[in-house]
CSV table of C-alpha atoms in Angstrom, one decimal:
chain,number,residue,atom,x,y,z
A,1,MET,CA,23.5,-12.0,23.4
A,2,SER,CA,21.2,-12.3,26.1
A,3,ASP,CA,18.9,-14.7,23.3
A,4,PHE,CA,21.3,-17.0,23.3
A,5,THR,CA,20.7,-19.7,26.1
A,6,SER,CA,25.0,-20.8,25.9
A,7,ASN,CA,28.0,-18.4,25.9
A,8,PHE,CA,29.4,-19.5,23.2
A,9,TRP,CA,28.6,-16.8,20.4
A,10,SER,CA,29.5,-14.1,23.3
A,11,VAL,CA,33.4,-15.8,23.4
A,12,TYR,CA,33.4,-16.0,19.7
A,13,VAL,CA,32.2,-12.7,18.4
A,14,THR,CA,35.3,-11.4,22.0
A,15,ALA,CA,37.1,-13.7,20.4
A,16,VAL,CA,37.2,-13.0,16.4
A,17,THR,CA,37.4,-8.8,17.9
A,18,VAL,CA,40.3,-9.5,19.7
A,19,ILE,CA,41.9,-11.4,17.1
A,20,GLY,CA,41.4,-8.5,14.3
A,21,ILE,CA,42.7,-5.0,16.0
A,22,ALA,CA,45.7,-7.5,17.7
A,23,ALA,CA,45.7,-9.3,13.9
A,24,CYS,CA,45.6,-5.2,12.5
A,25,LEU,CA,48.6,-4.5,14.6
A,26,PHE,CA,51.1,-7.2,13.6
A,27,LEU,CA,50.9,-6.1,10.3
A,28,LEU,CA,51.4,-2.5,10.6
A,29,TRP,CA,53.9,-3.0,13.2
A,30,PHE,CA,55.4,-6.2,10.5
A,31,SER,CA,55.5,-4.0,7.1
A,32,GLY,CA,57.1,-1.0,9.3
A,33,LYS,CA,59.6,-3.1,9.9
A,34,ALA,CA,60.0,-6.2,7.0
A,35,LYS,CA,62.6,-4.8,4.4
A,36,ALA,CA,62.1,-5.6,1.1
A,37,MET,CA,64.3,-7.1,-2.0
A,38,THR,CA,64.8,-4.2,-3.8
A,39,ALA,CA,67.1,-3.0,-6.9
A,40,HIS,CA,69.6,-0.4,-6.6
A,41,ASP,CA,67.4,2.4,-7.4
A,42,ASN,CA,65.3,1.4,-4.5
A,43,THR,CA,62.7,-0.3,-7.1
A,44,THR,CA,60.6,-3.4,-6.6
A,45,GLY,CA,61.5,-4.5,-9.6
A,46,HIS,CA,58.0,-4.0,-10.7
A,47,VAL,CA,57.4,-2.4,-14.1
A,48,TRP,CA,54.6,-1.7,-15.9
A,49,ASP,CA,53.8,0.9,-19.6
A,50,GLY,CA,57.5,0.6,-20.3
A,51,ASP,CA,58.3,3.2,-17.8
A,52,LEU,CA,55.6,3.5,-14.3
A,53,ARG,CA,58.0,1.5,-12.0
A,54,GLU,CA,57.0,0.7,-8.5
A,55,MET,CA,59.4,1.9,-5.6
A,56,ASN,CA,59.4,0.3,-2.0
A,57,ASN,CA,58.8,3.6,0.0
A,58,PRO,CA,57.4,3.0,3.6
A,59,LEU,CA,54.2,4.4,4.5
A,60,PRO,CA,54.2,8.6,5.8
A,61,ARG,CA,54.4,9.1,9.2
A,62,TRP,CA,51.2,10.5,9.0
A,63,TRP,CA,49.9,8.0,7.8
A,64,VAL,CA,50.7,5.2,10.5
A,65,GLY,CA,49.5,8.1,12.8
A,66,LEU,CA,45.6,7.6,11.5
A,67,PHE,CA,46.2,3.5,11.4
A,68,VAL,CA,47.0,3.9,15.3
A,69,ILE,CA,44.8,6.1,16.5
A,70,THR,CA,41.9,3.5,14.6
A,71,ILE,CA,43.2,0.7,16.8
A,72,ILE,CA,43.5,2.8,20.0
A,73,PHE,CA,40.2,4.3,19.2
A,74,SER,CA,38.6,0.5,18.6
A,75,ALA,CA,40.2,-0.5,22.0
A,76,VAL,CA,38.3,3.3,24.1
A,77,TYR,CA,34.8,2.4,22.6
A,78,LEU,CA,35.2,-1.3,23.5
A,79,ALA,CA,36.0,-0.8,26.9
A,80,PHE,CA,32.9,1.6,27.2
A,81,TYR,CA,30.1,1.0,24.9
A,82,PRO,CA,28.9,-2.9,24.2
A,83,GLY,CA,30.7,-4.6,21.2
A,84,LEU,CA,32.9,-7.4,23.3
A,85,GLY,CA,29.8,-10.0,23.2
A,86,ALA,CA,27.6,-9.9,26.2
A,87,SER,CA,29.9,-6.8,27.4
A,88,ALA,CA,27.7,-3.4,28.4
A,89,GLY,CA,30.7,-1.6,28.7
A,90,LYS,CA,32.0,0.4,31.1
A,91,LEU,CA,28.6,3.2,30.0
A,92,GLY,CA,26.3,0.1,30.6
A,93,TRP,CA,24.7,1.9,27.2
A,94,THR,CA,22.0,0.1,25.2
A,95,SER,CA,20.2,1.1,22.3
A,96,SER,CA,17.3,0.8,23.6
A,97,GLY,CA,18.2,2.5,26.9
A,98,GLN,CA,19.0,5.3,24.2
A,99,PHE,CA,14.6,5.2,22.3
A,100,GLN,CA,13.6,4.7,25.7
A,101,ALA,CA,15.9,8.3,27.3
A,102,GLU,CA,14.3,10.0,23.8
A,103,ILE,CA,11.0,8.8,24.3
A,104,ALA,CA,10.7,10.2,27.7
A,105,LYS,CA,12.6,13.8,26.6
A,106,GLY,CA,9.5,13.8,23.7
A,107,GLU,CA,6.7,13.0,26.3
A,108,ALA,CA,8.4,15.4,29.2
A,109,ASP,CA,8.1,17.7,25.9
A,110,ILE,CA,5.2,17.9,25.4
A,111,ALA,CA,3.1,17.2,28.1
A,112,PRO,CA,2.4,21.2,28.4
A,113,ILE,CA,0.2,21.1,25.4
A,114,TYR,CA,-1.2,17.7,26.3
A,115,ALA,CA,-2.1,19.4,30.6
A,116,ARG,CA,-4.8,21.6,29.5
A,117,PHE,CA,-6.9,18.1,28.0
A,118,ASP,CA,-6.5,16.9,31.0
A,119,ALA,CA,-10.1,17.8,32.7
A,120,MET,CA,-11.6,17.8,29.3
A,121,SER,CA,-14.1,15.4,28.4
A,122,ALA,CA,-14.2,13.3,25.5
A,123,GLU,CA,-17.1,15.9,23.3
A,124,ASP,CA,-15.1,18.8,24.1
A,125,ILE,CA,-12.2,17.4,23.4
A,126,ALA,CA,-13.0,17.0,20.2
A,127,LYS,CA,-14.8,20.1,19.1
A,128,ASP,CA,-11.0,21.9,20.6
A,129,PRO,CA,-9.2,22.8,17.6
A,130,GLN,CA,-5.5,22.4,19.1
A,131,ALA,CA,-6.4,19.3,19.6
A,132,HIS,CA,-8.4,18.7,16.6
A,133,ALA,CA,-5.0,18.9,14.6
A,134,ILE,CA,-3.8,17.4,17.7
A,135,GLY,CA,-5.6,14.3,16.9
A,136,GLU,CA,-5.2,14.2,12.8
A,137,ARG,CA,-1.9,14.3,12.8
A,138,LEU,CA,-1.4,11.3,15.4
A,139,PHE,CA,-4.4,9.6,13.3
A,140,MET,CA,-2.0,10.7,10.2
A,141,ASN,CA,0.7,9.1,11.4
A,142,ASN,CA,-0.6,6.0,13.1
A,143,CYS,CA,-4.5,5.3,11.6
A,144,SER,CA,-4.4,6.8,8.6
A,145,GLN,CA,-2.6,3.2,7.2
A,146,CYS,CA,-5.0,0.3,6.9
A,147,HIS,CA,-8.7,3.3,7.9
A,148,GLY,CA,-7.7,6.2,5.2
A,149,SER,CA,-6.5,9.5,5.9
A,150,ASP,CA,-10.5,10.4,5.2
A,151,ALA,CA,-11.1,7.4,7.4
A,152,ARG,CA,-13.2,5.6,5.6
A,153,GLY,CA,-12.2,2.5,5.4
A,154,SER,CA,-11.7,0.1,2.7
A,155,LYS,CA,-12.5,-3.5,2.1
A,156,GLY,CA,-11.3,-5.5,5.7
A,157,PHE,CA,-10.4,-1.9,7.5
A,158,PRO,CA,-13.9,-0.9,9.1
A,159,ASN,CA,-15.0,2.9,8.4
A,160,LEU,CA,-14.2,4.8,11.4
A,161,THR,CA,-17.2,8.2,10.3
A,162,ASP,CA,-20.3,5.7,10.1
A,163,ALA,CA,-22.5,4.4,13.2
A,164,ASP,CA,-21.7,1.2,12.3
A,165,TRP,CA,-19.1,0.2,15.9
A,166,LEU,CA,-17.6,-3.9,15.7
A,167,HIS,CA,-16.7,-3.3,19.8
A,168,GLY,CA,-18.5,0.2,20.9
A,169,GLY,CA,-18.8,3.4,19.5
A,170,SER,CA,-18.5,5.2,23.2
A,171,PRO,CA,-14.5,7.3,23.7
A,172,GLU,CA,-13.7,4.9,26.4
A,173,LYS,CA,-14.2,1.9,24.0
A,174,ILE,CA,-12.2,3.3,21.6
A,175,MET,CA,-9.6,4.1,23.3
A,176,GLU,CA,-10.0,0.8,24.8
A,177,THR,CA,-9.2,-0.5,21.5
A,178,LEU,CA,-6.4,1.6,20.8
A,179,ASN,CA,-4.5,1.0,24.5
A,180,GLN,CA,-5.7,-3.2,23.9
A,181,GLY,CA,-5.7,-3.5,20.1
A,182,ARG,CA,-8.4,-5.9,19.2
A,183,VAL,CA,-8.6,-9.5,17.1
A,184,GLY,CA,-11.4,-10.8,15.2
A,185,GLN,CA,-12.0,-13.6,14.7
A,186,MET,CA,-15.4,-15.9,12.9
A,187,PRO,CA,-14.5,-19.3,12.0
A,188,PRO,CA,-15.4,-21.4,9.9
A,189,MET,CA,-18.8,-22.7,9.7
A,190,ALA,CA,-19.6,-24.9,7.3
A,191,ALA,CA,-19.3,-28.2,9.1
A,192,ALA,CA,-22.5,-26.7,12.0
A,193,VAL,CA,-24.5,-25.2,8.6
A,194,GLY,CA,-24.7,-28.9,6.5
A,195,SER,CA,-23.7,-28.7,2.9
A,196,GLY,CA,-22.5,-26.2,0.7
A,197,ASP,CA,-26.7,-25.3,-0.6
A,198,ASP,CA,-27.6,-25.1,3.2
A,199,VAL,CA,-24.4,-22.2,3.2
A,200,LYS,CA,-26.0,-20.7,-0.3
A,201,ASN,CA,-29.0,-21.1,1.5
A,202,LEU,CA,-28.0,-19.4,4.7
A,203,ALA,CA,-25.8,-16.4,3.5
A,204,ASN,CA,-29.3,-15.5,0.8
A,205,TYR,CA,-30.5,-15.5,4.5
A,206,VAL,CA,-28.3,-13.5,5.5
A,207,LEU,CA,-28.7,-11.0,2.6
A,208,SER,CA,-32.0,-10.5,3.7
A,209,LEU,CA,-31.9,-9.3,6.9
A,210,SER,CA,-30.9,-6.4,5.4
A,211,GLY,CA,-32.1,-5.7,3.5
A,212,SER,CA,-30.3,-6.8,0.2
A,213,PRO,CA,-30.7,-8.0,-2.8
A,214,HIS,CA,-31.7,-12.3,-2.5
A,215,ASP,CA,-33.2,-14.9,-3.7
A,216,SER,CA,-36.4,-15.1,-1.4
A,217,VAL,CA,-36.6,-19.0,-1.3
A,218,ARG,CA,-33.8,-19.9,-0.8
A,219,ALA,CA,-34.5,-17.1,2.1
A,220,ASN,CA,-36.6,-18.5,4.4
A,221,LEU,CA,-34.4,-22.3,3.7
A,222,GLY,CA,-31.6,-20.9,5.4
A,223,LYS,CA,-33.4,-19.4,8.1
A,224,SER,CA,-33.2,-21.9,10.3
A,225,LYS,CA,-29.2,-22.7,9.6
A,226,PHE,CA,-29.3,-18.9,11.1
A,227,ALA,CA,-29.5,-20.8,14.4
A,228,ALA,CA,-25.6,-21.3,13.8
A,229,CYS,CA,-24.5,-18.1,13.8
A,230,ALA,CA,-27.1,-16.6,16.8
A,231,ALA,CA,-24.7,-17.2,19.0
A,232,CYS,CA,-22.7,-14.7,18.3
A,233,HIS,CA,-24.6,-12.4,15.7
A,234,GLY,CA,-28.2,-13.0,17.9
A,235,SER,CA,-31.0,-14.5,16.6
A,236,ASP,CA,-32.1,-10.6,15.5
A,237,GLY,CA,-28.8,-10.5,13.4
A,238,LYS,CA,-28.1,-6.7,15.5
A,239,GLY,CA,-24.5,-8.6,16.4
A,240,ASN,CA,-23.2,-8.4,19.5
A,241,PRO,CA,-20.1,-5.3,21.1
A,242,ALA,CA,-19.3,-7.5,23.5
A,243,LEU,CA,-17.5,-10.8,21.1
A,244,GLY,CA,-17.5,-8.1,18.2
A,245,ALA,CA,-19.7,-10.2,16.0
A,246,PRO,CA,-20.5,-7.4,13.7
A,247,ASN,CA,-23.6,-5.8,12.5
A,248,LEU,CA,-26.2,-8.7,10.5
A,249,THR,CA,-28.8,-6.2,9.5
A,250,ASP,CA,-27.3,-2.6,8.5
A,251,ASP,CA,-26.2,-3.2,5.7
A,252,ILE,CA,-22.8,-2.2,6.2
A,253,TRP,CA,-20.0,-4.7,5.4
A,254,LEU,CA,-16.2,-4.8,6.4
A,255,HIS,CA,-15.5,-8.0,4.7
A,256,GLY,CA,-17.5,-8.3,0.2
A,257,TYR,CA,-20.9,-7.8,-0.3
A,258,GLY,CA,-22.4,-10.7,-2.4
A,259,GLU,CA,-23.5,-13.5,-2.0
A,260,SER,CA,-20.9,-15.1,-2.8
A,261,ALA,CA,-18.4,-13.5,-0.3
A,262,ILE,CA,-21.1,-14.6,2.4
A,263,ILE,CA,-20.0,-18.3,1.9
A,264,ASN,CA,-16.6,-17.6,1.1
A,265,ILE,CA,-16.6,-15.8,5.2
A,266,VAL,CA,-18.7,-18.7,6.4
A,267,ASN,CA,-16.8,-21.9,4.6
A,268,ASN,CA,-13.6,-20.6,5.2
A,269,GLY,CA,-13.8,-17.9,8.6
A,270,LYS,CA,-12.4,-14.9,8.8
A,271,VAL,CA,-9.4,-13.0,11.6
A,272,ASN,CA,-9.0,-9.4,11.3
A,273,GLN,CA,-6.0,-7.5,13.7
A,274,MET,CA,-6.4,-4.1,14.9
A,275,PRO,CA,-2.9,-3.4,16.9
A,276,ALA,CA,-2.7,-2.2,20.1
A,277,GLN,CA,-1.1,1.2,19.8
A,278,VAL,CA,-0.1,1.5,23.7
A,279,GLN,CA,3.2,0.7,23.2
A,280,LYS,CA,3.6,3.4,20.1
A,281,LEU,CA,1.4,6.5,21.5
A,282,SER,CA,1.0,8.2,25.5
A,283,PRO,CA,-2.1,8.4,27.4
A,284,ALA,CA,-2.5,11.8,26.5
A,285,GLN,CA,-2.2,10.9,22.7
A,286,ILE,CA,-4.4,8.2,23.2
A,287,LYS,CA,-7.2,10.8,24.9
A,288,VAL,CA,-7.0,12.5,22.9
A,289,LEU,CA,-6.7,10.4,19.8
A,290,SER,CA,-9.8,8.5,21.0
A,291,SER,CA,-11.6,12.5,20.8
A,292,TYR,CA,-10.6,12.9,17.9
A,293,VAL,CA,-12.2,9.0,16.3
A,294,TRP,CA,-15.2,10.0,18.6
A,295,GLY,CA,-15.8,12.6,16.4
A,296,PHE,CA,-16.4,10.7,13.1
A,297,SER,CA,-19.3,10.0,13.9
A,298,ASN,CA,-20.9,12.3,16.2
A,299,THR,CA,-20.3,16.4,15.9
A,300,GLY,CA,-18.5,16.1,12.3
A,301,VAL,CA,-15.9,18.2,13.8
A,302,ALA,CA,-13.1,16.2,12.6
A,303,LYS,CA,-14.5,15.0,9.8
C-alpha cells in the first residue's frame, strides 16, 4: 500500500474487509432467526424425483460454531498481522522481514564453514576440495543458467574456461563482476563508418585481425575505417578491459562469427548484461565463487 500516493486504496481494502466479515456475521445470525414457510411435515415444499423432499432443519450447532470460530479467527488475525489496508498489525510482521530473517539465519548457520576461507588466497581456495565443492554448487545454482554447466558459455554468454576476459580475469576483477554486475554496450557504428560497402570492408578487416577467412581486398579498404572502432578496441584491435571492449585478434566471437555477424553488430550495436549477485550471495560466498570461476582458466582444478 505504501506504493500509492494517497490512502484511498488503504481505506478501500480496509472497508471491503471489515464489511465482508460483518456481512458473514449478519448472514449467520439472520439464517438462525429467519423462519421459512414450511408444510405441516417441516418440508419446504420442494420435491425432486417424486419423493426427494427438502427439509427445513436448522444448521447443526457444531457447524454454526465453526463459522463463528472462523470469524473470530479473522478478527484476531487482522489485529496482529497486516490485512487492513496499510495497517501493519500489532506484531509488525512483513513477508520481506521474515525473508531477511531467514537469510540472516542461513548465513549465520553457514558462517563457520566459510570462516576457514577468509585468510586463504584465491589460488588456495581454487585448489581446496571443500571450497571446490561449495563453489560448484554456487555456480550451478547461480551461473550455469547462462554460462552452462561446463562454464563454456554459448552465443552471447562468455566462455569462462578460456583466457579471454572482457573485464579482466584476476580474482579481484571476477569478484568485482559478481558484486556489481556488468553492462556491455556497443553503439551502432554504421553512421560513423560510412556506406554499406564501407561496413562490409570493415567487417573483413576485423576478420583479418584474427586470421579468420576474409576478403583481403576488402580488408585493405576497411583498415582506415577501423579508426571508428579504435577508441574502444584499440588501434591494434586487442580490446580494452577497462571498457569491456573485446579483443578482436584472438578468434573468439561472443556474438557470432563471420562477415554477416560483424556487419549486423556494426549496424545495430549490441547490449549485454551480467546481473549483480551481491543481493543473492554473501561476501563469503562471492569470494569462494570468484575463486572457483578463476580456477577454470588458471589451475584446471575447477574444470
